[in-house]
Coordinates of C-alpha atoms in Angstrom, one line a residue:
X1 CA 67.7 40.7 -56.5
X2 CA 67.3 41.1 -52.8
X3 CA 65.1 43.9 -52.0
X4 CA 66.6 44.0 -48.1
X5 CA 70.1 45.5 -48.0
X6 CA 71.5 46.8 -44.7
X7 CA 72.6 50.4 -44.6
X8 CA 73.0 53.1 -41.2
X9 CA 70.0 53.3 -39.7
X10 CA 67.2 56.2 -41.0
X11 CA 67.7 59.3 -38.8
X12 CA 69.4 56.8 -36.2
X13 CA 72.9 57.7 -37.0
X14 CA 75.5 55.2 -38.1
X15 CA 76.4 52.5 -35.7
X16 CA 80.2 52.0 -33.8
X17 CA 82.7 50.4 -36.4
X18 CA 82.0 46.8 -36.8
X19 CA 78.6 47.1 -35.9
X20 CA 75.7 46.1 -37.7
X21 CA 73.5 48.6 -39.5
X22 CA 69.6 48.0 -38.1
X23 CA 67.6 49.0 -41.3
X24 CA 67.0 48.0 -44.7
X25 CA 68.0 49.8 -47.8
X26 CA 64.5 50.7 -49.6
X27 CA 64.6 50.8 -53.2
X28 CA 64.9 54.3 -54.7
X29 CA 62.1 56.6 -56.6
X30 CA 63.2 57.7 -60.1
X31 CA 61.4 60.9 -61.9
X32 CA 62.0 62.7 -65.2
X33 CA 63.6 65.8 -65.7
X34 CA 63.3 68.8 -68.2
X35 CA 65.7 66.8 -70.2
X36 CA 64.0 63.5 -71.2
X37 CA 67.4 61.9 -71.3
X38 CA 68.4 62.4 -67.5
X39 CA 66.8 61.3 -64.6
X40 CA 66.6 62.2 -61.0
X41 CA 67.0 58.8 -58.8
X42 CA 65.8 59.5 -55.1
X43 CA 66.4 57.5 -52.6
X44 CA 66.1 57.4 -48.3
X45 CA 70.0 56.3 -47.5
X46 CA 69.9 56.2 -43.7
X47 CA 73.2 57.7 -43.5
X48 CA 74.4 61.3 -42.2
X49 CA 77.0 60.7 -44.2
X50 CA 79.1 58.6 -46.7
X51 CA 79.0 58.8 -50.4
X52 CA 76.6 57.0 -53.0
X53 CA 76.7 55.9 -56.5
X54 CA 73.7 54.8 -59.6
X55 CA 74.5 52.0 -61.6
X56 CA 72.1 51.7 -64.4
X57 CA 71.7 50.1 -68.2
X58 CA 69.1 48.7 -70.3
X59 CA 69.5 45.5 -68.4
X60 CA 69.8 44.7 -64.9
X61 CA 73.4 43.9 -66.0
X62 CA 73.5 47.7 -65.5
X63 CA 77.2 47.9 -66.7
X64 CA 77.4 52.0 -66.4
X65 CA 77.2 54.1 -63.5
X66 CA 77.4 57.6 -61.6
X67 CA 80.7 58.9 -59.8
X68 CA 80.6 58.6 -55.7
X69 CA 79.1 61.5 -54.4
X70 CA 78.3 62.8 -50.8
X71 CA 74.6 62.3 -49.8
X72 CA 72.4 64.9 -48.0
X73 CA 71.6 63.8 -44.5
X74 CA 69.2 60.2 -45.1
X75 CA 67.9 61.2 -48.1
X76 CA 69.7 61.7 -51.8
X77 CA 68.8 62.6 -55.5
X78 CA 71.2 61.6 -58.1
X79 CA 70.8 63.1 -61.5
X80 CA 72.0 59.7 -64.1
X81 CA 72.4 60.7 -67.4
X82 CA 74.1 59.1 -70.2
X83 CA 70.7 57.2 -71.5
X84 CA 69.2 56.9 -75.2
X85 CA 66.2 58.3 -76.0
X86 CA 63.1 56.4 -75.9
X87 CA 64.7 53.3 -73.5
X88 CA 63.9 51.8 -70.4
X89 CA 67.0 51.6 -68.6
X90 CA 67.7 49.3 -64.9
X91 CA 69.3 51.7 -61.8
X92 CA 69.9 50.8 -58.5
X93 CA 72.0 52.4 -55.9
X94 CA 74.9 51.9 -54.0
X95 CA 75.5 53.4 -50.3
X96 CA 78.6 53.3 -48.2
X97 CA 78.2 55.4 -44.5
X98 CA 81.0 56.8 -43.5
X99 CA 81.0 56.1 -39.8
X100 CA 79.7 51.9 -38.8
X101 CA 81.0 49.1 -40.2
X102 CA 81.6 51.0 -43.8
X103 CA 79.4 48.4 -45.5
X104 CA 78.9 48.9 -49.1
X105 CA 74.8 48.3 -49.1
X106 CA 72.6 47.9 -52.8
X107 CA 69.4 49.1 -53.3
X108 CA 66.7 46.8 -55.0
X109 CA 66.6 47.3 -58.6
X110 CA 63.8 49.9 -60.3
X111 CA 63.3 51.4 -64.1
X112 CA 63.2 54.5 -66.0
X113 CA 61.7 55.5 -69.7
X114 CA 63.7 57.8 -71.4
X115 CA 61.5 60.3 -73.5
X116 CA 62.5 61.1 -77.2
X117 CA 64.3 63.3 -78.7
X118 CA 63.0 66.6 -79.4
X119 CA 61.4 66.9 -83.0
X120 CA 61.3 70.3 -84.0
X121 CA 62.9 73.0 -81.5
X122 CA 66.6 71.5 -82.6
X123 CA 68.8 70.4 -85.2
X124 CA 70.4 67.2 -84.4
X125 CA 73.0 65.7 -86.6
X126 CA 72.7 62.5 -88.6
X127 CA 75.4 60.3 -87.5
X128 CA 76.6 57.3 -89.5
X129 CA 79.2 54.9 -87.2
X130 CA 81.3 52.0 -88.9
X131 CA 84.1 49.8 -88.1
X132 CA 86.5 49.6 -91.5
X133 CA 88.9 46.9 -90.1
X134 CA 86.7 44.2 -88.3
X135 CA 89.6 42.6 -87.3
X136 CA 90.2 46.0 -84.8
X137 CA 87.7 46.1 -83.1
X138 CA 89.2 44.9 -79.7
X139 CA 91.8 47.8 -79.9
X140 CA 88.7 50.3 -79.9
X141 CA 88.7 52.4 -76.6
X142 CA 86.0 53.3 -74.4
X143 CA 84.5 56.2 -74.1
X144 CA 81.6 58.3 -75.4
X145 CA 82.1 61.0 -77.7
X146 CA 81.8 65.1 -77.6
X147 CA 80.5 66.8 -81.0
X148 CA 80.0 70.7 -81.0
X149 CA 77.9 71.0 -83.8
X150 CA 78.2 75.1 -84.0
X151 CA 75.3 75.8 -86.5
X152 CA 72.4 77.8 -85.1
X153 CA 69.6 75.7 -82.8
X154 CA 72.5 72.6 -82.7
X155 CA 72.3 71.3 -79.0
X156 CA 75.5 70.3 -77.5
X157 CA 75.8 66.8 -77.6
X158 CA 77.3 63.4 -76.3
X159 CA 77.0 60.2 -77.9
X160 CA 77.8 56.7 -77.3
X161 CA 79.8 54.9 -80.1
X162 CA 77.2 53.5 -81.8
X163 CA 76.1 57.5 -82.7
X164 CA 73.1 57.4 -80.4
X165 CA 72.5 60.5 -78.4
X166 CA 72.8 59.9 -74.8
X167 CA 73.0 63.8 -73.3
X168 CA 72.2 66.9 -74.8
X169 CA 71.6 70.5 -74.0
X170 CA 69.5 73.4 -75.6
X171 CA 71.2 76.5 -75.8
X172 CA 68.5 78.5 -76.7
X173 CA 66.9 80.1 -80.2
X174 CA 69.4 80.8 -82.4
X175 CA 72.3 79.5 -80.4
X176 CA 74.9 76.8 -80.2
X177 CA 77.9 75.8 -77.8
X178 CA 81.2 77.3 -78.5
X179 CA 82.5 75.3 -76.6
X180 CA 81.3 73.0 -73.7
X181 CA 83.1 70.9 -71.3
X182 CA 82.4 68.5 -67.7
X183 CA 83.5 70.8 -64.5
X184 CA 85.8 69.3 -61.6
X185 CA 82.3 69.5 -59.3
X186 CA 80.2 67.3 -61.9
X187 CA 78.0 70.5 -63.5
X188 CA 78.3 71.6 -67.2
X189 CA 80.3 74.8 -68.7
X190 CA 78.8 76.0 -71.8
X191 CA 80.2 79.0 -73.6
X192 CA 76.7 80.0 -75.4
X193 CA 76.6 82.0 -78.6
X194 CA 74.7 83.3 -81.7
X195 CA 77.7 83.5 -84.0
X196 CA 77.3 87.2 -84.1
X197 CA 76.2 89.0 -81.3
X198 CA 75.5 87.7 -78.5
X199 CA 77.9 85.6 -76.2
X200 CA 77.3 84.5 -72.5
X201 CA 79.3 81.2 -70.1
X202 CA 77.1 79.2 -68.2
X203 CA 77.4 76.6 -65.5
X204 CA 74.3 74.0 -65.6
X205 CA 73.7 70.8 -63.7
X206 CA 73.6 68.0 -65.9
X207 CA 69.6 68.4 -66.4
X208 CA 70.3 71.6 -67.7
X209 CA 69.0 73.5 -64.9
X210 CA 71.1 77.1 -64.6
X211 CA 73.7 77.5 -61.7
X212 CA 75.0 80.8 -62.6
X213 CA 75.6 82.9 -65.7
X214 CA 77.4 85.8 -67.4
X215 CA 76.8 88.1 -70.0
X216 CA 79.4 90.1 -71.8
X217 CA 77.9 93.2 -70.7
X218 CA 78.3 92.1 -67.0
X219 CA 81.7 90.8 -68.0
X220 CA 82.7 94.4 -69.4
X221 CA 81.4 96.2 -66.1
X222 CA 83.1 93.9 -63.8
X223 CA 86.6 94.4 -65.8
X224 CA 86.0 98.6 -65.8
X225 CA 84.8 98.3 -62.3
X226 CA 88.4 96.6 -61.7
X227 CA 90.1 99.8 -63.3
X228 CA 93.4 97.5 -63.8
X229 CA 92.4 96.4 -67.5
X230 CA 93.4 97.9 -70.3
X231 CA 90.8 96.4 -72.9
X232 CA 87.3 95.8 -73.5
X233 CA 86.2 92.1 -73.7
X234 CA 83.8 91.2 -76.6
X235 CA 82.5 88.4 -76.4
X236 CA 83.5 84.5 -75.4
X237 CA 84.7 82.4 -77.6
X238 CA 86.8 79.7 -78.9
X239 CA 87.7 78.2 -75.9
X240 CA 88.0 78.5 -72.1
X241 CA 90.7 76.4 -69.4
X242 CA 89.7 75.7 -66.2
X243 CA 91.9 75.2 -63.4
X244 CA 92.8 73.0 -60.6
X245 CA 91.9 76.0 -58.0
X246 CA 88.5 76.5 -59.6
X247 CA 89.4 79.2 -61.8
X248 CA 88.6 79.4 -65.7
X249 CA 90.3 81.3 -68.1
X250 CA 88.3 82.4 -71.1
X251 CA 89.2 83.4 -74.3
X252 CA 87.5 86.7 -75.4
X253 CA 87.9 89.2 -78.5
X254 CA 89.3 93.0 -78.3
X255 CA 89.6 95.9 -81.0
X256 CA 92.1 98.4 -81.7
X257 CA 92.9 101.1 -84.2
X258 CA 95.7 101.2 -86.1
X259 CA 96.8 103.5 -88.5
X260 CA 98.2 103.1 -92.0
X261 CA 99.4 100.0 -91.4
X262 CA 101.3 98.2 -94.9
X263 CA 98.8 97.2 -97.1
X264 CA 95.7 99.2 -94.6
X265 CA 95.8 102.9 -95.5
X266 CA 94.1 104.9 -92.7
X267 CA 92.8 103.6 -90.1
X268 CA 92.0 100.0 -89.8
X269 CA 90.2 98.5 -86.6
X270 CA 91.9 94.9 -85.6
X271 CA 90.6 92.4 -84.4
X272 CA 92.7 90.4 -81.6
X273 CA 92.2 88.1 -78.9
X274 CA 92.6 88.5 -75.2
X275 CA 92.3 86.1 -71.8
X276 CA 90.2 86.9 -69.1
X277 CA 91.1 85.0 -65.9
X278 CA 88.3 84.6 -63.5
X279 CA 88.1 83.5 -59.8
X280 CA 85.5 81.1 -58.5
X281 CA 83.4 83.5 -58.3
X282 CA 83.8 84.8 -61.9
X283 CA 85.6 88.5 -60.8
X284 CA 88.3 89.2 -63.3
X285 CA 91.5 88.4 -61.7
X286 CA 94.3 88.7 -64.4
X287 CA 94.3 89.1 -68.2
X288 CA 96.2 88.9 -71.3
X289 CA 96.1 91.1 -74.6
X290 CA 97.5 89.9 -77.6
X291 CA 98.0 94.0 -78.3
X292 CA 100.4 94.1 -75.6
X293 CA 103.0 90.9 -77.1
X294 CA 102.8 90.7 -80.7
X295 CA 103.7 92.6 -83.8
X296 CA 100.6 93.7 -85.8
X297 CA 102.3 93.8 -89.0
X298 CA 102.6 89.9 -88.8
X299 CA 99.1 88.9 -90.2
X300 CA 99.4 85.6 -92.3
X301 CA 95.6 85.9 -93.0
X302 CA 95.1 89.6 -93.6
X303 CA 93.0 92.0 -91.4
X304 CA 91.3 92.6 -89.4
X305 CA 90.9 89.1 -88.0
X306 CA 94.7 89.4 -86.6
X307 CA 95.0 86.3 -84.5
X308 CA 91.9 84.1 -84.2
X309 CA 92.7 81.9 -81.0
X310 CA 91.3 78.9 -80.9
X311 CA 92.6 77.2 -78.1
X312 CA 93.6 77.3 -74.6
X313 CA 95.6 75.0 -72.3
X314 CA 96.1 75.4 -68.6
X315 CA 99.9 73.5 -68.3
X316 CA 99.9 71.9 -65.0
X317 CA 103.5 71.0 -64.4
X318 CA 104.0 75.0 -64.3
X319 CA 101.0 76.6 -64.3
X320 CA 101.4 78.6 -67.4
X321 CA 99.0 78.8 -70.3
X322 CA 99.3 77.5 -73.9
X323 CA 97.5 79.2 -77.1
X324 CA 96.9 78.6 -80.0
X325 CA 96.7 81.0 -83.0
X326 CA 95.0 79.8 -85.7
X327 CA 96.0 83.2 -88.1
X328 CA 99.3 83.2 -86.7
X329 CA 100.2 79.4 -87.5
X330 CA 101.5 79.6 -84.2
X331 CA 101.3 77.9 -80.8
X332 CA 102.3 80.1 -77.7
X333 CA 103.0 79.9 -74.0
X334 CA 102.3 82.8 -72.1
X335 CA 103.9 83.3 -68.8
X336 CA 100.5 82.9 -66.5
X337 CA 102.0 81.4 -63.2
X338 CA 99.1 80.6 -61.7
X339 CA 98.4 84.0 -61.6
X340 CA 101.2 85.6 -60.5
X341 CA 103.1 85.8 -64.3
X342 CA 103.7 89.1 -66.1
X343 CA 101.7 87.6 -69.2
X344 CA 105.2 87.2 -71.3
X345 CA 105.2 85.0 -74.6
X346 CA 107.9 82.2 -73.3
X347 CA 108.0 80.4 -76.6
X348 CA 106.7 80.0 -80.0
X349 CA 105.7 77.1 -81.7
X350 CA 105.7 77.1 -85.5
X351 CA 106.8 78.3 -88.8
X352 CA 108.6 81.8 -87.9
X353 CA 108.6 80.7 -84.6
X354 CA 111.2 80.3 -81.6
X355 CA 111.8 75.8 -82.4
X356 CA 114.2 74.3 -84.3
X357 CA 112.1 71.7 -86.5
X358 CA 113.9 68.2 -86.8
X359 CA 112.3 65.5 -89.2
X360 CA 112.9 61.9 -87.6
X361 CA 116.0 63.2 -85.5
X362 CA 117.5 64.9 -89.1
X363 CA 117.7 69.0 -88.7
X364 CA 115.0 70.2 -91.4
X365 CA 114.2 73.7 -92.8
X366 CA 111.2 72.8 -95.0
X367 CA 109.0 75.1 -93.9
X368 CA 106.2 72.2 -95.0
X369 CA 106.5 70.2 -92.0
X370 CA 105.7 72.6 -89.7
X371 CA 101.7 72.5 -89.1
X372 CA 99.3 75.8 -90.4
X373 CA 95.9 77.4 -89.4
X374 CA 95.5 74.6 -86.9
X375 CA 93.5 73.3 -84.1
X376 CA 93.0 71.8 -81.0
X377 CA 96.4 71.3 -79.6
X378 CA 96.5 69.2 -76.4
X379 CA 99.3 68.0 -74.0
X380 CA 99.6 64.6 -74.6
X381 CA 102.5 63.9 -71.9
X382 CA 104.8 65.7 -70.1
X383 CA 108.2 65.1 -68.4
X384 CA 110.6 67.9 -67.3
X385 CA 111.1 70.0 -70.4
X386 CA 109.8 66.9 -73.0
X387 CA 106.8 68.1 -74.0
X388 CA 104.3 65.5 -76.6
X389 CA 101.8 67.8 -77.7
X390 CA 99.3 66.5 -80.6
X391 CA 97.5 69.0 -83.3
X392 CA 95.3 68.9 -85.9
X393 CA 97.2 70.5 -88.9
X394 CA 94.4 71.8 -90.9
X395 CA 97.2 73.1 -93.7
X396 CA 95.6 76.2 -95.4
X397 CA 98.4 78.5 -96.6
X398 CA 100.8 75.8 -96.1
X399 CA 104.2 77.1 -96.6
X400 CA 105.8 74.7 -99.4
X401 CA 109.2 75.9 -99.5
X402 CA 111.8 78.3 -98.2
X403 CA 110.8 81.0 -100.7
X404 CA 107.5 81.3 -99.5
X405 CA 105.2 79.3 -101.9
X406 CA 101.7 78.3 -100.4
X407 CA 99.6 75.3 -101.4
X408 CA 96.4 75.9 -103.0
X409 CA 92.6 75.7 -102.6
X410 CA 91.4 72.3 -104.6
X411 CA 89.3 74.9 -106.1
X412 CA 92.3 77.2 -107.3
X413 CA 94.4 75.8 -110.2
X414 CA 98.0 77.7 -109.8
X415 CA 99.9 74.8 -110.7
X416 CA 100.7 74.6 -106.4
X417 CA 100.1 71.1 -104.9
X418 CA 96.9 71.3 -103.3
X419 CA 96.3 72.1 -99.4
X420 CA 96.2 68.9 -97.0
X421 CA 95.6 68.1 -93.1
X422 CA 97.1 65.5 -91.0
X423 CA 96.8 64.7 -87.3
X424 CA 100.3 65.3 -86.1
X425 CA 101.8 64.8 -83.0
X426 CA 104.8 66.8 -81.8
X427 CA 107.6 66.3 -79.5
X428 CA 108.6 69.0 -78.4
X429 CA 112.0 70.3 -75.7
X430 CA 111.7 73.4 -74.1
X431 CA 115.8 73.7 -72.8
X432 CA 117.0 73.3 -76.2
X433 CA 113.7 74.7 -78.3
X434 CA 114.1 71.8 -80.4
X435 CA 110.3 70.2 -81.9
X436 CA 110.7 66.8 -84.0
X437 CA 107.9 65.4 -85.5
X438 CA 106.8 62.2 -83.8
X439 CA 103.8 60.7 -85.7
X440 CA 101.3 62.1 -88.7
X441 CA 98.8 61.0 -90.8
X442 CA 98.6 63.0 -94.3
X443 CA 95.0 63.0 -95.4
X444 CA 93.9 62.8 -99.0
X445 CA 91.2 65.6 -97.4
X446 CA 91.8 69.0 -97.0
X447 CA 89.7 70.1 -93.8
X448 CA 89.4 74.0 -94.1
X449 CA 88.9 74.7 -90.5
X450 CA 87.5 72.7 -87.4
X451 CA 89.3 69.7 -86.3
X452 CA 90.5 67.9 -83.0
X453 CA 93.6 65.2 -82.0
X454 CA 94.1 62.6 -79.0
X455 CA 96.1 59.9 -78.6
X456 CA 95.0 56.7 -76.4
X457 CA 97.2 54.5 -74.1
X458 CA 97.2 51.9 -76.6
X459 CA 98.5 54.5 -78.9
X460 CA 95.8 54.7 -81.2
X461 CA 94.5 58.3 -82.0
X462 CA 91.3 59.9 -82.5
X463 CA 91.3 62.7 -85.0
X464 CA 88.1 65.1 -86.3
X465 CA 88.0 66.9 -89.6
X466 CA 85.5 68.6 -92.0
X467 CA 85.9 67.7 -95.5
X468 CA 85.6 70.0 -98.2
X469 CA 82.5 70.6 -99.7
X470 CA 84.3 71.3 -103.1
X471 CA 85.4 69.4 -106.0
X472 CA 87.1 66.9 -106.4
X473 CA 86.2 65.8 -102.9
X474 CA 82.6 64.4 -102.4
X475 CA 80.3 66.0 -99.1
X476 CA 81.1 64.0 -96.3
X477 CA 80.0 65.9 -93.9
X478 CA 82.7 65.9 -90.6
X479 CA 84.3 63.1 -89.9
X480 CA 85.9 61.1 -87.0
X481 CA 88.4 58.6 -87.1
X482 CA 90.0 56.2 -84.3
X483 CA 93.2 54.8 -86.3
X484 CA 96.3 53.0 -85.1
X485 CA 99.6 55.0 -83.8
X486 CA 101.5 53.2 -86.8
X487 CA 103.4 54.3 -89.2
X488 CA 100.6 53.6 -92.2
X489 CA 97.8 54.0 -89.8
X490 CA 94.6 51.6 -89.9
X491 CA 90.9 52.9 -89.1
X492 CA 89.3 51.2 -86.1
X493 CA 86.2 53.0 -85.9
X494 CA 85.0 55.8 -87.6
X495 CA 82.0 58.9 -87.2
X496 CA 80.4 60.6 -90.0
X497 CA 78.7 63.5 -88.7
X498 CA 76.2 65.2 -91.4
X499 CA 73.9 66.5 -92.9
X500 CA 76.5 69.7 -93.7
X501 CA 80.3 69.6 -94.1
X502 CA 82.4 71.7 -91.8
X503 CA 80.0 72.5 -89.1
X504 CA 81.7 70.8 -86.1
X505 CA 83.8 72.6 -84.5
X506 CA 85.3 69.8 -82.2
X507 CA 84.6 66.0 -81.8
X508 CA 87.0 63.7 -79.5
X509 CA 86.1 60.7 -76.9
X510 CA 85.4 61.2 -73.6
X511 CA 85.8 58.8 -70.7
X512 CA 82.0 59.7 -70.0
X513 CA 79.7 62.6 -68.4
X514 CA 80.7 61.6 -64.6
X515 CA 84.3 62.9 -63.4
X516 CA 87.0 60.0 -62.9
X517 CA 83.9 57.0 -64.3
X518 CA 84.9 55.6 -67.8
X519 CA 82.2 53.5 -69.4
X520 CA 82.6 50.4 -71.4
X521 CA 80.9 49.3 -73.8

């Protein structure tokens, strides 16, 4: 490879248009970071301005790369994750200026040893890929995929789809993500936990160095220093959305007392769940209480864990919100306008709820089609009031029929069919608050909580369950499948994920860890 690429000239400025650049493109210094997986590739661009962009991959084939990013004035550092562990790995950069001749200029081509894994500070998963239906594999999609392993000292974690590693970040002693996810400016937000306790959000650079932080103590203050609140937040979890104007929207717990309540003689504290909208610069702006919408006296699961939300959608073709309710069976969307709603429930979705259910176009009141306890709904498309939303149906408490029958644990032996889960994806019209099933995938597994859903463009879906650790069902651990969108759907690829079942929270494919970059593989 030529080591003498033309680029803007070092602290020379950048040329008239058409002109030729008058220095040479040196090749780029590449040193480790805190996390032995990621990199920081340095390089002297020449250019005031412009944007640059790693390639790199075990050869110099490279074949994966960075998103274009602006450079600092001549000089730029590029953190490149997205490596295995113990590797040596081919970068080199590209360089466009944004004033000259626009030239797009390549650096010579340099290496970087990935370190190992860590051995003893956390608990990685065992992960066991395979390909059922060899004759499939060219339908796979690309992508890497997203585990949140939530069992204390788990590191969030990305892997390739071969089940190697390839990014990973230690939330500290006793912790694990609940959740994480890839912010519009590149960095990492990680709502970090102990399960009990302890909650804070974080925003770190892809190294896992710390931009910012908060507490739910300092969330507390800020919300009583607002005065306009008319809860107490405890504690992040779940979920959070973040928005196109840079705001996220978490998910938090709240109490409140009830008394003698059917079934709760004296006074009962309830748990419910609340949204806390914060600006960029994480002030509470708006918020939501579940106390404020919905009846108490409907708790499917018992008390005090009223609602447990476990999900939360930011709708973009009208800026409202979408929850889900995992101990109401229900999906909601609140009126959130961007901010300026009044926080009203404009619909539910579910058994009980404000949709007509339709089975293949046919009118249908069995109760058993609609989807229970579940998880993970996401928009799937939209267009004017057609809504295709996929879930995973976990299906505990399953309503059977119109008198009220529920299916059973595999453990329990009522004589009730046993509890199943299926991916499912609804469609879904919001002028005549009709929902028709479009696609599902009854499992022979029942998956008691956890779970995730997409759908490709090829149609294939990707689903994530945790099987049973019960008899009859053997311990498999989590599991995710890529199968086809067909009627009798075929597995492409699939994840194990052990070496406990139901500790993943979610698991779904990625494009990869840089914003609008999908890597092939």
């Amino acid at each position: 490879m030529a080591a003498s690429l033309t680029v803007c000239a070092f602290m020379a400025g950048c040329g008239a248009a058409g002109s030729t650049p008058s220095s040479s493109l040196t090749g780029g210094s590449v040193t480790g970071t805190q996390n032995p997986l990621v990199a920081m590739y340095t390089i002297r661009t020449g250019c005031p301005a412009g944007q640059i962009m790693v390639e790199f991959g075990p050869t110099s084939s490279y074949g994966r790369s960075t998103a274009w990013s602006a450079p600092s004035p001549y000089y730029s550092s590029v953190l490149v994750a997205g490596m295995k562990a113990s590797t040596t790995y081919h970068m080199r950069a590209q360089v466009q200026c944004s004033t000259g001749n626009r030239t797009t200029s390549t650096s010579p081509d340099t290496t970087f040893t990935t370190g190992p894994l860590p051995s003893s500070s956390l608990v990685f998963p065992q992960l066991v890929v395979s390909r059922p239906n060899p004759s499939l594999t060219s339908t796979e999609n690309p992508g890497i995929e997203y585990i949140d392993v939530i069992v204390a000292n788990s590191p969030a974690i990305f892997t390739d789809r071969d089940g190697n590693p390839i990014w990973y970040y230690d939330t500290g002693p006793g912790n694990f993500a609940f959740p994480f996810k890839l912010l519009p400016n590149g960095n990492m937000l990680v709502s970090i936990t102990d399960g009990v306790t302890r909650s804070t959000l974080r925003e770190i650079d892809l190294a896992g160095n710390t931009i910012r932080e908060m507490t739910t103590p300092a969330l507390q203050k800020k919300m009583a220093n607002a005065e306009s609140f008319d809860f107490v937040p405890w504690g992040f979890t779940h979920d959070f959305a973040m928005l196109p104007n840079g705001h996220v929207v978490a998910i938090v717990n709240c109490y409140k007392n009830f008394t003698n309540l059917p079934g709760y003689p004296g006074t009962k504290l309830v748990q419910g769940n609340a949204l806390v909208d914060l600006d960029q610069n994480w002030n509470p702006v708006w918020a939501w209480n579940s106390f404020d919408h919905l009846d108490v006296n409907r708790h499917l699961d018992g008390l005090p864990d009223w609602t447990h939300s476990n999900a939360l959608l930011y709708s973009p073709d009208d800026g409202n919100l979408i929850l889900s309710m995992r101990n109401q069976s229900w999906i909601l969307k609140l009126d959130y306008n961007n901010g300026a709603g009044a926080g009203n429930i404009l619909w539910t979705l579910g058994y009980q709820g404000d949709f007509a259910l339709t089975n293949e176009g046919v009118p249908s009141d069995d109760p058993s089609l609609w989807f229970s306890n579940q998880h993970f709904p996401v928009i799937l498309s939209h267009n004017g009031s057609q809504t295709t939303l996929g879930i995973f149906d976990n299906g505990d408490q399953r309503i059977l029929n119109t008198g009220g029958a529920q299916c059973r644990s595999p453990l329990a032996d009522n004589g009730s069919p046993i509890c199943y889960s299926r991916p499912v994806i609804f469609q879904i019209d919001e002028s005549s608050i009709i929902a028709n099933i479009a696609w599902a995938d009854p499992l022979p597994e029942f998956s008691i909580w956890g779970g995730a859903i997409n759908q490709f463009a090829n149609g294939n879906v990707e689903f994530q369950m945790n099987d049973p650790a019960v008899p009859p069902s053997p311990n498999l651990g989590s599991e995710v499948q890529e199968v086809t969108g067909t009627s009798t759907p075929q597995a492409v690829w699939q994840m194990n994920v052990f070496p406990a079942p139901g500790n993943v929270y979610r698991a779904y494919r990625f494009p990869s860890l840089y914003n609008g970059v999908t890597w092939q593989y």
